[in-house]
């Protein structure tokens, strides 16, 4: 078939994302055939999807009907395609699963004082580590704050329902059943653990600054698996220096990785990970399977829960 192609600037991801999702990629109708671009009706992609202008979309893909993106955010490429009448489907729901699972694990560990007590134990400060843990709330009756109630925030809230924690959420557009709605100021002031799930757009960049971080409880933890650009790094560092019992667990930063001389590398109350909360290892196959299912729905004329519209781009990651 010449009406379907893979398109990515990082071709190494294709085999992992789609070959693991399909039983046998060699028997799949998905072909890499750039010489047939004028006939292409469907693009399958993942990380590395190139950005194009509307003119480039019309010139290279005059017959294109839909793009199936086996990854999360489509912000960097979707608008020109949508403007040309091309439908966009994203596996953001699949990518939300591992992120929410990581957030759940981090929240439960943070409420036990895990991160700093583990570091103290490694420095042969066992008693200090136990004292630090005893000053934390644990997970019975702890208050957890979620910033943003998109797909990841909602799924994290759902996972937290099986634990004896109280959940606050701040989102101007969405309310989660069973979760207390809160403003940012109240959330930072009340919560033992705060997890950022804001979408990345002009309205949210540099949204989290010192006025909020200074409100954190003395033993609170700030978790960021969303985007680093929402955080004013110097303000977070200041709040962490002022109260060493506070902790930051950062999977994302801005810039990413942090600048070579950033205090984030040396502060003992900061944990850094290399942007690993999203789909990794075998988890990437889930994204490919979601997009194969969306393609099947498209061919059958069925609506898909994975479609992304121009209106959705205004408030999603």
XYZ file of C-alpha atoms in Angstrom:
317
model
C 0.000 0.000 0.000
C 1.337 3.414 -0.933
C -1.261 5.505 0.908
C 0.353 5.052 4.344
C 3.823 6.108 5.525
C 5.902 6.502 8.649
C 7.189 10.029 9.120
C 9.707 10.980 11.803
C 13.130 12.537 12.103
C 14.010 9.876 14.683
C 13.367 6.623 12.774
C 14.780 4.476 15.567
C 11.587 5.056 17.572
C 9.292 3.673 14.868
C 10.245 0.010 15.298
C 9.751 0.157 19.085
C 6.468 2.033 18.993
C 4.756 0.202 16.141
C 6.526 -3.148 15.752
C 5.806 -3.996 19.375
C 2.185 -2.906 19.025
C 1.561 -4.885 15.850
C 2.094 -8.633 15.771
C 4.474 -8.385 12.841
C 5.361 -5.027 11.355
C 6.438 -6.693 8.096
C 2.873 -7.900 7.587
C 1.380 -4.558 8.581
C 0.015 -2.200 5.901
C 2.350 0.511 7.261
C 5.115 1.210 4.747
C 7.909 3.763 4.597
C 7.530 4.982 1.017
C 8.393 8.705 0.682
C 8.413 8.492 -3.095
C 4.642 8.107 -2.961
C 3.918 11.267 -0.955
C 1.280 12.663 -3.375
C -0.805 9.520 -2.791
C -0.340 9.370 0.990
C -3.612 9.472 2.924
C -2.323 8.520 6.379
C 0.830 9.396 8.311
C 1.936 7.340 11.293
C 4.485 9.064 13.482
C 5.894 9.302 16.976
C 8.646 11.374 18.634
C 10.462 13.326 15.949
C 7.428 14.289 13.912
C 8.650 17.259 11.809
C 6.918 20.620 11.865
C 5.582 21.930 8.561
C 3.887 25.050 7.256
C 0.425 24.938 5.714
C 2.018 25.428 2.279
C 4.340 22.459 2.855
C 1.462 20.239 3.949
C -0.547 21.112 0.847
C 2.459 20.715 -1.453
C 3.788 17.395 -0.159
C 0.587 15.709 1.057
C -2.315 16.798 -1.148
C -4.280 13.600 -0.423
C -3.579 13.437 3.307
C -6.567 12.648 5.535
C -5.117 11.997 8.995
C -1.979 11.901 11.133
C -1.681 9.247 13.854
C 0.883 10.379 16.419
C 2.053 7.674 18.824
C 3.342 10.048 21.511
C 1.941 12.800 23.707
C 1.799 16.504 22.886
C 1.039 17.516 19.286
C 1.472 21.238 19.945
C 4.629 21.573 17.847
C 3.150 20.319 14.584
C -0.650 20.002 14.680
C -2.007 23.431 13.758
C -0.877 23.614 10.091
C -2.269 20.125 9.443
C -5.576 20.971 11.091
C -5.765 24.185 9.074
C -5.468 22.057 5.939
C -8.365 19.839 6.997
C -6.183 16.939 8.137
C -7.433 15.134 11.246
C -4.960 14.592 14.093
C -4.975 11.643 16.463
C -2.641 11.440 19.451
C -1.729 8.751 21.947
C -1.655 11.315 24.761
C -4.074 9.109 26.693
C -1.640 6.181 26.447
C 1.286 8.368 27.487
C -0.742 9.668 30.430
C -0.831 6.197 31.984
C 2.876 5.829 32.885
C 3.156 9.496 33.894
C 0.252 9.139 36.332
C 1.726 5.891 37.648
C 5.068 7.612 38.261
C 3.295 10.525 39.960
C 1.400 8.159 42.221
C 4.645 6.437 43.237
C 6.395 9.766 43.834
C 3.507 11.145 45.895
C 3.324 8.073 48.127
C 7.090 8.080 48.641
C 7.214 11.836 49.263
C 4.556 11.627 51.964
C 6.844 9.163 53.776
C 9.871 11.471 53.498
C 11.544 8.882 51.290
C 13.760 11.140 49.177
C 15.631 13.012 51.857
C 15.692 10.148 54.352
C 17.226 7.869 51.704
C 19.953 10.436 51.045
C 20.621 10.734 54.791
C 20.875 6.970 55.148
C 23.451 6.879 52.357
C 25.460 9.511 54.249
C 25.354 7.228 57.319
C 22.913 9.591 59.041
C 20.373 6.908 59.901
C 18.914 8.632 62.949
C 18.475 11.921 61.077
C 16.744 10.010 58.299
C 14.321 8.387 60.707
C 13.637 11.715 62.405
C 12.973 13.312 59.020
C 10.532 10.550 58.082
C 8.745 10.832 61.412
C 8.168 14.530 60.703
C 6.300 13.682 57.486
C 2.547 12.970 57.382
C 2.759 9.515 55.838
C -0.106 8.571 53.540
C -2.949 8.382 56.046
C -4.708 11.726 56.002
C -2.095 13.493 53.885
C -3.211 16.301 51.580
C -2.156 16.085 47.940
C -2.419 18.938 45.456
C -2.755 18.506 41.694
C -2.083 21.504 39.463
C -3.996 20.915 36.234
C -6.802 18.423 35.633
C -6.044 17.250 32.129
C -5.683 13.597 31.203
C -2.701 12.989 33.507
C -4.112 14.987 36.411
C -7.452 13.180 36.213
C -5.841 9.744 36.054
C -3.523 10.586 38.953
C -6.565 11.642 40.989
C -8.271 8.390 40.076
C -5.277 6.335 41.238
C -5.116 8.294 44.496
C -8.711 7.369 45.331
C -7.597 3.979 46.615
C -5.513 5.646 49.343
C -6.505 7.557 52.479
C -5.372 10.936 51.191
C -7.289 14.156 50.630
C -6.873 15.592 47.129
C -7.076 19.243 46.084
C -6.966 20.288 42.441
C -6.554 23.607 40.684
C -7.826 23.930 37.120
C -9.970 26.772 35.749
C -11.597 24.543 33.131
C -12.098 21.129 34.739
C -13.524 19.745 37.969
C -12.817 16.167 39.083
C -15.587 14.355 40.946
C -14.642 13.685 44.541
C -11.749 16.159 44.473
C -11.796 19.496 46.289
C -11.426 22.463 43.947
C -8.771 24.935 45.038
C -6.907 28.047 43.972
C -3.125 27.851 43.623
C -2.445 29.866 46.753
C -4.555 27.572 48.918
C -3.132 24.461 47.281
C 0.479 25.443 47.985
C -0.402 26.478 51.540
C -2.250 23.296 52.507
C -0.732 20.381 50.635
C 1.947 17.996 51.839
C 2.710 17.020 48.252
C 2.116 19.113 45.124
C 2.229 17.651 41.613
C 2.340 19.802 38.477
C 0.274 18.756 35.439
C -0.215 22.102 33.713
C -0.368 22.195 29.908
C 2.533 23.944 28.217
C 1.313 27.138 26.595
C 1.828 30.894 26.727
C -0.560 31.289 29.664
C 1.187 28.768 31.903
C 4.860 29.554 31.335
C 6.549 31.012 34.442
C 3.237 30.559 36.265
C 4.785 28.943 39.344
C 6.975 31.467 41.173
C 8.158 32.516 44.590
C 4.779 33.821 45.784
C 3.559 30.220 45.571
C 6.683 28.302 46.553
C 7.143 30.370 49.733
C 3.710 29.111 50.852
C 4.825 25.472 50.849
C 4.635 23.712 54.198
C 8.017 23.201 55.887
C 8.083 19.506 54.936
C 6.193 19.688 51.624
C 7.338 18.173 48.323
C 6.936 19.706 44.869
C 6.830 17.181 42.014
C 7.143 18.174 38.364
C 6.536 15.645 35.610
C 4.768 18.225 33.424
C 6.953 20.885 31.839
C 9.847 22.855 33.275
C 8.785 26.118 31.661
C 5.941 26.605 34.136
C 8.454 26.933 36.991
C 10.638 29.967 37.679
C 13.724 27.988 38.642
C 15.372 30.697 40.760
C 12.178 31.094 42.804
C 11.898 27.365 43.489
C 15.570 27.229 44.474
C 15.075 30.166 46.840
C 12.159 28.456 48.603
C 14.149 25.217 48.914
C 17.160 27.039 50.362
C 14.992 28.904 52.853
C 13.464 25.667 54.159
C 15.754 22.622 53.683
C 12.989 20.233 54.827
C 11.114 21.045 51.619
C 11.822 18.726 48.705
C 11.621 19.035 44.923
C 11.384 15.970 42.676
C 11.950 17.194 39.135
C 11.636 15.005 36.051
C 11.542 18.114 33.833
C 13.307 21.467 34.016
C 13.805 24.560 31.883
C 16.335 24.377 30.340
C 16.444 20.621 30.124
C 18.809 19.434 31.476
C 19.510 22.262 33.908
C 22.365 24.636 33.176
C 25.754 23.173 34.253
C 26.098 25.438 37.302
C 22.468 25.283 38.430
C 22.040 24.804 42.194
C 19.542 22.065 41.336
C 22.535 19.741 40.946
C 23.938 20.431 44.400
C 20.950 21.126 46.657
C 20.466 18.089 48.920
C 16.679 18.517 48.876
C 16.386 18.209 45.077
C 15.947 14.943 43.164
C 16.526 15.093 39.398
C 15.532 12.451 36.855
C 16.106 12.626 33.060
C 12.515 13.099 31.806
C 11.536 9.460 32.280
C 7.949 9.711 33.559
C 6.450 9.214 30.089
C 6.390 5.984 28.122
C 9.647 4.025 28.234
C 10.685 0.459 27.455
C 7.735 -1.746 26.593
C 5.318 1.045 27.562
C 5.856 2.721 24.185
C 3.996 -0.152 22.518
C 0.804 1.019 24.211
C 0.996 4.264 22.232
C 1.411 2.421 18.952
C -1.530 0.146 19.721
C -3.726 3.169 20.494
C -2.918 4.709 17.114
C -3.493 1.450 15.221
C -6.902 1.301 16.909
C -7.601 4.930 15.970
C -6.714 4.140 12.355
C -9.080 1.164 12.375
C -11.853 3.380 13.768
C -11.184 5.969 11.063
C -11.450 3.374 8.298
C -14.680 2.062 9.840
C -16.161 5.564 10.082
C -16.266 5.425 13.884
C -15.437 8.347 16.199
C -12.184 8.008 18.122
C -11.473 9.226 21.660
C -7.939 10.017 20.529
C -8.753 12.785 18.061
C -7.286 16.241 18.758
C -9.118 19.357 17.610
C -7.928 22.933 17.258
C -10.064 23.946 20.244
C -8.465 21.257 22.413
C -4.978 22.612 21.693
C -5.766 25.758 23.666
C -5.902 23.905 26.972
C -3.959 20.676 26.581
C -0.287 19.908 27.035
